[in-house]
Tab-separated table of C-alpha atoms and ligand atoms in Angstrom:
chain	number	residue	atom	x	y	z
A	931	UNK	CA	0.000	0.000	0.000
A	932	UNK	CA	1.097	3.606	-0.631
A	933	UNK	CA	-0.220	6.665	1.168
A	934	UNK	CA	0.331	10.273	0.072
A	935	UNK	CA	0.511	12.942	2.807
A	936	UNK	CA	-0.066	16.672	2.330
A	937	UNK	CA	1.230	19.313	4.754
A	938	UNK	CA	0.347	23.023	4.457
A	939	UNK	CA	-0.290	24.116	8.043
A	940	UNK	CA	2.304	26.887	8.133
A	941	UNK	CA	4.986	28.039	5.700
A	942	UNK	CA	6.043	24.757	4.094
A	943	UNK	CA	4.185	23.194	1.168
A	944	UNK	CA	5.099	19.541	1.359
A	945	UNK	CA	3.974	16.211	-0.048
A	946	UNK	CA	5.393	12.886	1.100
A	947	UNK	CA	4.652	9.303	0.156
A	948	UNK	CA	5.230	6.269	2.405
A	949	UNK	CA	4.588	2.610	1.700
A	950	UNK	CA	2.798	0.147	3.978
A	951	UNK	CA	5.999	-0.499	5.956
A	952	UNK	CA	6.491	3.211	6.607
A	953	UNK	CA	9.364	3.564	4.157
A	954	UNK	CA	9.654	7.098	2.766
A	955	UNK	CA	9.377	6.911	-1.039
A	956	UNK	CA	9.329	10.702	-1.495
A	957	UNK	CA	9.350	13.806	0.686
A	958	UNK	CA	9.249	17.041	-1.333
A	959	UNK	CA	9.338	20.300	0.645
A	960	UNK	CA	8.870	23.799	-0.822
A	961	UNK	CA	9.763	26.208	1.945
A	962	UNK	CA	8.623	29.842	2.070
A	963	UNK	CA	11.224	30.831	4.653
A	964	UNK	CA	12.947	33.368	2.386
A	965	UNK	CA	9.626	34.985	1.448
A	966	UNK	CA	8.656	35.581	5.100
A	967	UNK	CA	12.169	36.396	6.347
A	968	UNK	CA	11.896	39.997	5.138
A	969	UNK	CA	8.886	40.516	7.426
A	970	UNK	CA	10.566	38.879	10.441
A	971	UNK	CA	7.805	36.258	10.731
A	972	UNK	CA	5.070	34.478	8.833
A	973	UNK	CA	2.466	36.622	7.084
A	974	UNK	CA	-0.616	34.354	6.913
A	975	UNK	CA	-2.129	35.643	3.654
A	976	UNK	CA	1.203	35.517	1.846
A	977	UNK	CA	1.615	31.927	3.101
A	978	UNK	CA	-1.790	30.761	1.793
A	979	UNK	CA	-1.266	32.279	-1.620
A	980	UNK	CA	2.162	30.669	-1.966
A	981	UNK	CA	0.629	27.273	-1.047
A	982	UNK	CA	-1.876	27.770	-3.900
A	983	UNK	CA	1.029	28.205	-6.324
A	984	UNK	CA	3.210	25.380	-4.960
A	985	UNK	CA	0.849	22.551	-4.056
A	986	UNK	CA	0.348	21.022	-7.494
A	987	UNK	CA	4.000	20.995	-8.681
A	988	UNK	CA	5.137	19.700	-5.269
A	989	UNK	CA	2.588	16.887	-5.447
A	990	UNK	CA	3.569	15.942	-9.003
A	991	UNK	CA	7.238	15.928	-8.062
A	992	UNK	CA	6.559	13.635	-5.088
A	993	UNK	CA	4.766	11.069	-7.258
A	994	UNK	CA	7.605	11.210	-9.781
A	995	UNK	CA	10.314	10.846	-7.110
A	996	UNK	CA	8.500	7.912	-5.534
A	997	UNK	CA	8.601	6.193	-8.912
A	998	UNK	CA	4.931	5.252	-8.744
A	999	UNK	CA	1.831	5.941	-10.856
A	1000	UNK	CA	-1.151	7.942	-9.597
A	1001	UNK	CA	-3.115	4.691	-9.588
A	1002	UNK	CA	-0.666	3.197	-7.040
A	1003	UNK	CA	-1.868	5.621	-4.326
A	1004	UNK	CA	-4.262	3.864	-1.939
A	1005	UNK	CA	-5.159	6.771	0.366
A	1006	UNK	CA	-4.593	10.511	0.712
A	1007	UNK	CA	-3.763	12.019	4.112
A	1008	UNK	CA	-3.754	15.732	4.892
A	1009	UNK	CA	-3.069	17.971	7.878
A	1010	UNK	CA	-6.360	19.535	8.949
A	1011	UNK	CA	-4.989	21.362	11.995
A	1012	UNK	CA	-3.803	22.949	14.109
A	1013	UNK	CA	-2.255	25.642	11.953
A	1014	UNK	CA	-2.995	28.753	9.940
A	1015	UNK	CA	-6.573	28.433	8.654
A	1016	UNK	CA	-5.890	29.919	5.226
A	1017	UNK	CA	-2.881	27.641	4.716
A	1018	UNK	CA	-4.633	24.495	5.942
A	1019	UNK	CA	-7.583	25.109	3.609
A	1020	UNK	CA	-5.304	24.948	0.555
A	1021	UNK	CA	-3.817	21.542	1.434
A	1022	UNK	CA	-7.038	20.034	2.755
A	1023	UNK	CA	-9.079	21.046	-0.283
A	1024	UNK	CA	-6.368	19.820	-2.630
A	1025	UNK	CA	-6.432	16.500	-0.716
A	1026	UNK	CA	-10.216	16.281	-1.046
A	1027	UNK	CA	-9.974	16.872	-4.794
A	1028	UNK	CA	-7.148	14.350	-5.199
A	1029	UNK	CA	-8.907	11.641	-3.215
A	1030	UNK	CA	-12.083	12.187	-5.261
A	1031	UNK	CA	-10.165	12.081	-8.537
A	1032	UNK	CA	-8.322	8.891	-7.563
A	1033	UNK	CA	-11.341	7.303	-5.871
A	1034	UNK	CA	-9.390	6.598	-2.649
A	1035	UNK	CA	-10.118	7.415	1.012
A	1036	UNK	CA	-9.213	10.735	2.626
A	1037	UNK	CA	-7.609	10.541	6.091
A	1038	UNK	CA	-7.260	13.645	8.264
A	1039	UNK	CA	-4.113	14.083	10.372
A	1040	UNK	CA	-3.489	16.240	13.411
A	1041	UNK	CA	-0.279	18.175	12.779
A	1042	UNK	CA	1.190	17.330	16.198
A	1043	UNK	CA	0.488	13.595	15.777
A	1044	UNK	CA	2.182	13.983	12.414
A	1045	UNK	CA	5.331	15.350	14.060
A	1046	UNK	CA	5.454	12.360	16.414
A	1047	UNK	CA	5.095	9.923	13.533
A	1048	UNK	CA	7.933	11.621	11.686
A	1049	UNK	CA	10.057	9.564	14.080
A	1050	UNK	CA	8.526	6.340	12.752
A	1051	UNK	CA	9.007	7.093	9.059
A	1052	UNK	CA	11.862	4.963	7.756
A	1053	UNK	CA	14.629	6.348	5.591
A	1054	UNK	CA	18.068	5.032	4.680
A	1055	UNK	CA	19.661	6.747	7.681
A	1056	UNK	CA	16.793	6.335	10.138
A	1057	UNK	CA	15.006	3.137	11.101
A	1058	UNK	CA	12.891	2.961	14.220
A	1059	UNK	CA	12.266	-0.774	14.000
A	1060	UNK	CA	13.631	-1.578	17.486
A	1061	UNK	CA	11.386	1.153	18.939
A	1062	UNK	CA	8.388	0.042	16.921
A	1063	UNK	CA	7.976	-3.158	18.889
A	1064	UNK	CA	7.932	-1.323	22.198
A	1065	UNK	CA	4.753	0.616	21.415
A	1066	UNK	CA	1.816	-0.845	23.276
A	1067	UNK	CA	3.761	-2.724	25.960
A	1068	UNK	CA	5.015	0.439	27.622
A	1069	UNK	CA	4.178	4.035	26.711
A	1070	UNK	CA	6.607	6.290	24.850
A	1071	UNK	CA	7.282	9.868	25.953
A	1072	UNK	CA	7.142	12.365	23.099
A	1073	UNK	CA	8.574	15.858	23.405
A	1074	UNK	CA	6.982	17.891	20.612
A	1075	UNK	CA	8.729	21.238	20.178
A	1076	UNK	CA	7.848	23.472	17.255
A	1077	UNK	CA	7.134	27.096	16.395
A	1078	UNK	CA	3.564	26.825	17.671
A	1079	UNK	CA	3.721	24.069	20.312
A	1080	UNK	CA	5.725	22.718	23.206
A	1081	UNK	CA	4.117	19.559	24.522
A	1082	UNK	CA	4.876	16.421	26.485
A	1083	UNK	CA	2.658	13.751	24.996
A	1084	UNK	CA	2.372	10.124	26.078
A	1085	UNK	CA	1.990	7.655	23.202
A	1086	UNK	CA	0.041	4.815	24.834
A	1087	UNK	CA	-0.655	2.769	21.704
A	1088	UNK	CA	-0.336	3.550	18.019
A	1089	UNK	CA	-2.515	6.588	17.335
A	1090	UNK	CA	-3.461	6.951	21.024
A	1091	UNK	CA	-2.016	10.098	22.567
A	1092	UNK	CA	-2.412	11.649	26.027
A	1093	UNK	CA	-1.341	15.267	26.497
A	1094	UNK	CA	0.514	15.551	29.816
A	1095	UNK	CA	1.507	19.202	29.693
A	1096	UNK	CA	2.239	22.080	27.361
A	1097	UNK	CA	3.521	25.627	27.392
A	1098	UNK	CA	1.511	28.245	29.231
A	1099	UNK	CA	2.766	31.029	26.994
A	1100	UNK	CA	5.313	30.923	24.176
A	1101	UNK	CA	6.269	27.752	22.330
A	1102	UNK	CA	9.980	26.911	22.414
A	1103	UNK	CA	10.410	27.702	18.685
A	1104	UNK	CA	8.486	30.937	19.112
A	1105	UNK	CA	10.870	31.922	21.921
A	1106	UNK	CA	13.865	31.133	19.649
A	1107	UNK	CA	12.338	33.292	16.901
A	1108	UNK	CA	11.534	36.233	19.195
A	1109	UNK	CA	14.862	36.170	21.023
A	1110	UNK	CA	16.587	36.127	17.632
A	1111	UNK	CA	14.760	39.355	16.770
A	1112	UNK	CA	15.852	40.941	20.038
A	1113	UNK	CA	19.437	40.008	19.143
A	1114	UNK	CA	19.076	41.330	15.580
A	1115	UNK	CA	19.317	37.839	14.014
A	1116	UNK	CA	17.339	36.635	11.000
A	1117	UNK	CA	14.080	34.661	10.883
A	1118	UNK	CA	13.717	31.743	11.531
A	1119	UNK	CA	15.577	32.327	14.759
A	1120	UNK	CA	16.272	28.735	15.825
A	1121	UNK	CA	18.991	27.899	13.323
A	1122	UNK	CA	20.508	31.395	13.717
A	1123	UNK	CA	20.728	31.151	17.503
A	1124	UNK	CA	22.247	27.686	17.179
A	1125	UNK	CA	24.809	29.031	14.696
A	1126	UNK	CA	25.995	31.983	16.769
A	1127	UNK	CA	25.860	30.017	20.061
A	1128	UNK	CA	28.353	27.448	18.786
A	1129	UNK	CA	31.767	28.505	20.054
A	1130	UNK	CA	30.300	31.394	22.086
A	1131	UNK	CA	31.993	32.525	25.298
A	1132	UNK	CA	30.575	31.308	28.620
A	1133	UNK	CA	28.356	33.948	30.204
A	1134	UNK	CA	26.223	34.211	33.296
A	1135	UNK	CA	23.329	31.713	33.190
A	1136	UNK	CA	19.764	32.852	32.518
A	1137	UNK	CA	16.809	31.636	34.635
A	1138	UNK	CA	14.936	28.359	34.103
A	1139	UNK	CA	11.175	28.005	34.617
A	1140	UNK	CA	10.696	24.582	36.228
A	1141	UNK	CA	6.925	25.062	36.750
A	1142	UNK	CA	6.842	23.355	40.171
A	1143	UNK	CA	7.532	19.867	38.904
A	1144	UNK	CA	4.475	19.803	36.587
A	1145	UNK	CA	4.714	18.792	32.928
A	1146	UNK	CA	4.038	22.376	31.858
A	1147	UNK	CA	6.492	24.835	30.347
A	1148	UNK	CA	6.907	28.592	30.191
A	1149	UNK	CA	9.347	30.606	28.097
A	1150	UNK	CA	8.035	34.150	28.327
A	1151	UNK	CA	9.996	34.961	31.510
A	1152	UNK	CA	13.202	33.741	29.878
A	1153	UNK	CA	12.450	35.897	26.836
A	1154	UNK	CA	12.028	38.944	29.070
A	1155	UNK	CA	15.268	38.081	30.870
A	1156	UNK	CA	17.074	38.094	27.506
A	1157	UNK	CA	15.526	41.447	26.638
A	1158	UNK	CA	16.527	42.962	29.987
A	1159	UNK	CA	20.089	41.695	29.718
A	1160	UNK	CA	20.337	42.852	26.091
A	1161	UNK	CA	19.301	46.339	27.232
A	1162	UNK	CA	21.782	46.278	30.104
A	1163	UNK	CA	24.566	45.195	27.750
A	1164	UNK	CA	23.675	48.020	25.355
A	1165	UNK	CA	22.877	45.723	22.387
A	1166	UNK	CA	19.118	46.437	22.257
A	1167	UNK	CA	17.587	47.793	20.058
A	1168	UNK	CA	19.878	45.881	17.698
A	1169	UNK	CA	21.956	47.681	15.148
A	1170	UNK	CA	21.519	45.456	12.111
A	1171	UNK	CA	22.777	47.837	9.460
A	1172	UNK	CA	26.459	48.069	10.370
A	1173	UNK	CA	29.197	45.488	10.821
A	1174	UNK	CA	28.570	44.384	14.389
A	1175	UNK	CA	31.314	44.968	16.915
A	1176	UNK	CA	29.200	43.306	19.603
A	1177	UNK	CA	28.950	39.843	18.008
A	1178	UNK	CA	30.669	38.067	20.945
A	1179	UNK	CA	28.162	39.612	23.362
A	1180	UNK	CA	25.284	38.526	21.133
A	1181	UNK	CA	26.740	35.020	20.839
A	1182	UNK	CA	27.114	34.723	24.624
A	1183	UNK	CA	23.537	35.792	25.232
A	1184	UNK	CA	22.233	33.476	22.495
A	1185	UNK	CA	24.109	30.586	24.108
A	1186	UNK	CA	22.809	31.394	27.601
A	1187	UNK	CA	19.261	31.424	26.181
A	1188	UNK	CA	19.728	28.140	24.293
A	1189	UNK	CA	21.314	26.484	27.366
A	1190	UNK	CA	18.305	27.453	29.478
A	1191	UNK	CA	15.749	26.121	26.955
A	1192	UNK	CA	17.685	22.883	26.429
A	1193	UNK	CA	18.176	22.285	30.161
A	1194	UNK	CA	14.448	22.657	30.910
A	1195	UNK	CA	13.269	20.559	27.939
A	1196	UNK	CA	15.716	17.721	28.575
A	1197	UNK	CA	15.381	17.576	32.374
A	1198	UNK	CA	11.572	17.649	32.323
A	1199	UNK	CA	11.237	15.090	29.511
A	1200	UNK	CA	13.508	12.596	31.257
A	1201	UNK	CA	11.717	13.073	34.603
A	1202	UNK	CA	8.296	12.581	32.976
A	1203	UNK	CA	9.471	9.521	31.027
A	1204	UNK	CA	10.827	7.855	34.181
A	1205	UNK	CA	7.699	8.660	36.165
A	1206	UNK	CA	5.409	7.219	33.459
A	1207	UNK	CA	7.580	4.102	33.159
A	1208	UNK	CA	8.232	4.760	29.485
A	1209	UNK	CA	10.145	2.541	27.093
A	1210	UNK	CA	11.845	5.495	25.467
A	1211	UNK	CA	11.736	9.145	24.477
A	1212	UNK	CA	10.963	10.577	21.052
A	1213	UNK	CA	12.069	14.132	20.239
A	1214	UNK	CA	10.213	15.776	17.328
A	1215	UNK	CA	9.151	19.137	15.867
A	1216	UNK	CA	11.161	21.900	14.255
A	1217	UNK	CA	13.152	22.661	17.416
A	1218	UNK	CA	14.292	19.000	17.458
A	1219	UNK	CA	16.631	20.127	14.681
A	1220	UNK	CA	18.637	21.944	17.381
A	1221	UNK	CA	22.022	20.259	17.799
A	1222	UNK	CA	22.502	21.228	21.459
A	1223	UNK	CA	19.070	19.810	22.313
A	1224	UNK	CA	19.670	16.558	20.440
A	1225	UNK	CA	23.103	16.022	21.955
A	1226	UNK	CA	21.971	16.850	25.472
A	1227	UNK	CA	18.985	14.480	25.372
A	1228	UNK	CA	21.016	11.668	23.820
A	1229	UNK	CA	23.783	11.975	26.419
A	1230	UNK	CA	21.594	12.437	29.514
A	1231	UNK	CA	18.679	10.082	28.930
A	1232	UNK	CA	18.926	6.691	30.645
A	1233	UNK	CA	16.175	5.496	28.261
A	1234	UNK	CA	16.529	4.938	24.486
A	1235	UNK	CA	16.004	8.114	22.475
A	1236	UNK	CA	14.705	8.419	18.902
A	1237	UNK	CA	15.140	11.636	16.932
A	1238	UNK	CA	14.219	11.811	13.241
A	1239	UNK	CA	16.673	13.186	10.686
A	1240	UNK	CA	16.379	16.937	10.058
A	1241	UNK	CA	14.093	16.583	7.012
A	1242	UNK	CA	11.565	14.711	9.148
A	1243	UNK	CA	11.822	17.192	12.076
A	1244	UNK	CA	10.612	20.399	10.461
A	1245	UNK	CA	7.220	20.392	8.725
A	1246	UNK	CA	7.037	17.771	5.973
A	1247	UNK	CA	4.583	15.594	4.079
A	1248	UNK	CA	6.210	12.228	4.903
A	1249	UNK	CA	5.338	12.595	8.594
A	1250	UNK	CA	1.722	13.312	7.604
A	1251	UNK	CA	1.662	10.261	5.334
A	1252	UNK	CA	3.110	8.149	8.184
A	1253	UNK	CA	0.552	9.399	10.700
A	1254	UNK	CA	-2.138	8.957	8.027
A	1255	UNK	CA	-1.055	5.324	7.647
A	1256	UNK	CA	-1.533	4.734	11.390
A	1257	UNK	CA	-4.948	6.470	11.309
A	1258	UNK	CA	-5.925	4.449	8.228
A	1259	UNK	CA	-4.942	1.184	9.931
A	1260	UNK	CA	-6.998	2.308	12.965
A	1261	UNK	CA	-10.010	2.557	10.632
A	1262	UNK	CA	-10.206	6.316	10.272
A	1263	UNK	CA	-11.947	7.567	7.092
A	1264	UNK	CA	-12.983	11.171	6.592
A	1265	UNK	CA	-15.852	12.533	4.616
A	1266	UNK	CA	-16.202	15.755	2.710
A	1267	UNK	CA	-17.222	17.730	5.790
A	1268	UNK	CA	-13.732	17.417	7.362
A	1269	UNK	CA	-12.913	20.955	8.446
A	1270	UNK	CA	-9.699	22.715	9.460
A	1271	UNK	CA	-8.704	23.390	13.078
A	1272	UNK	CA	-7.204	26.873	13.102
A	1273	UNK	CA	-4.550	27.853	15.588
A	1274	UNK	CA	-4.200	31.543	16.288
A	1275	UNK	CA	-0.855	31.069	17.981
A	1276	UNK	CA	1.201	30.799	14.797
A	1277	UNK	CA	1.968	33.770	12.577
A	1278	UNK	CA	3.432	37.218	12.872
A	1279	UNK	CA	3.098	38.318	16.432
A	1280	UNK	CA	4.304	41.186	18.536
A	1281	UNK	CA	8.035	41.479	19.085
A	1282	UNK	CA	8.211	40.031	22.615
B	454	KG4	O1	7.775	22.255	13.289
B	454	KG4	P1	8.155	23.485	12.553
B	454	KG4	O2	8.918	23.315	11.248
B	454	KG4	O3	6.908	24.357	12.229
B	454	KG4	C1	5.854	24.498	13.155
B	454	KG4	O4	4.961	23.615	13.146
B	454	KG4	O5	5.938	25.458	13.933
B	454	KG4	O6	9.013	24.358	13.571
B	454	KG4	C2	9.505	25.634	13.236
B	454	KG4	C3	10.275	26.168	14.434
B	454	KG4	C4	10.716	27.611	14.270
B	454	KG4	O7	10.323	28.330	15.423
B	454	KG4	C5	12.240	27.504	14.163
B	454	KG4	O8	12.925	28.625	14.698
B	454	KG4	C6	12.509	26.255	14.967
B	454	KG4	O9	11.455	25.374	14.648
B	454	KG4	N1	13.802	25.655	14.617
B	454	KG4	C7	14.845	25.567	15.460
B	454	KG4	C8	15.920	25.017	14.720
B	454	KG4	N2	15.496	24.769	13.446
B	454	KG4	C9	14.187	25.161	13.396
B	454	KG4	N3	14.954	25.912	16.753
B	454	KG4	C10	16.154	25.723	17.351
B	454	KG4	N4	17.242	25.229	16.708
B	454	KG4	C11	17.171	24.854	15.399
B	454	KG4	N5	18.255	24.359	14.798
B	455	ZN	ZN1	5.150	21.715	12.772
């Protein structure tokens, strides 16, 4: 069986195809990052209109790369939320049209479930087979960290999720993006902060919000702490026009911020996984691309850790196809009234 997954919840138009064993046959991603970078964040209407232009060529390229015919597709899966409403509508309606044209079922996918299942999609350099067998006997702890979400989710059986805790304010990726703006770095902020933090001088640590031992998170206080220190150090508002003489100061502050986020995410995930008697920990979402976070979790966790390769961490169609496969096997079929679940959290937002 082959399942085609469509992802358009934010600023990536992506189509992936997996086979019945979860092997990735194609994963084509058209990113709009450069288009939104000039605005310092995602502009929702610009995003939807770019999806309209990209969805068909991306889909055709995926089928070609997979080396299959249209008739070899047995089901179409699409993200129906949470995400930007105008962006979701493009992918979901395209999926409805495609499933009608091919005469195959339509399967809706929750974007966050999709991120988790990115870890199960099999590629040449990533095979979760040993983990696969553990699902069902013991739960798996999933740390889902993206631009819109920061969640600890317990995977109890395939397709069965229990939300243990989430952020009370900013998502981890959102904090990376906003702190990057404070420091005068480009959008998206995550990769930029990682870049400047590597090799940065040690500086005084920033606070950590432990949230009284709950499974919740908070990053807005940390963001304010960065802003206050940036002001005290005389690097805010940032001077982005001239060659920066203060790059070591910026790098030190970026590193202190990243260290704080990584420490909280890793410590709380491991504690929750031990408490819930988990078989392992899965790290997914765009922020899972962060090298410091990956290395810290891998070195500190006493339990096995699975982290997908970078192309399966940030938004992509293969993870939606993979999650769609699980939903399909669980008997999910969606009719034409499947609607989108908008999330107002993502998009251009105030500076801090
Ligand atoms: O999952 P994703 O691609 O889209 C959403 O569903 O939000 O995540 C995007 C987020 C952005 O906030 C971006 O700054 C962050 O992931 N990100 C990173 C890194 N690469 C992407 N954050 C930290 N370090 C990175 N290397
Ligand atoms: Zn995402």
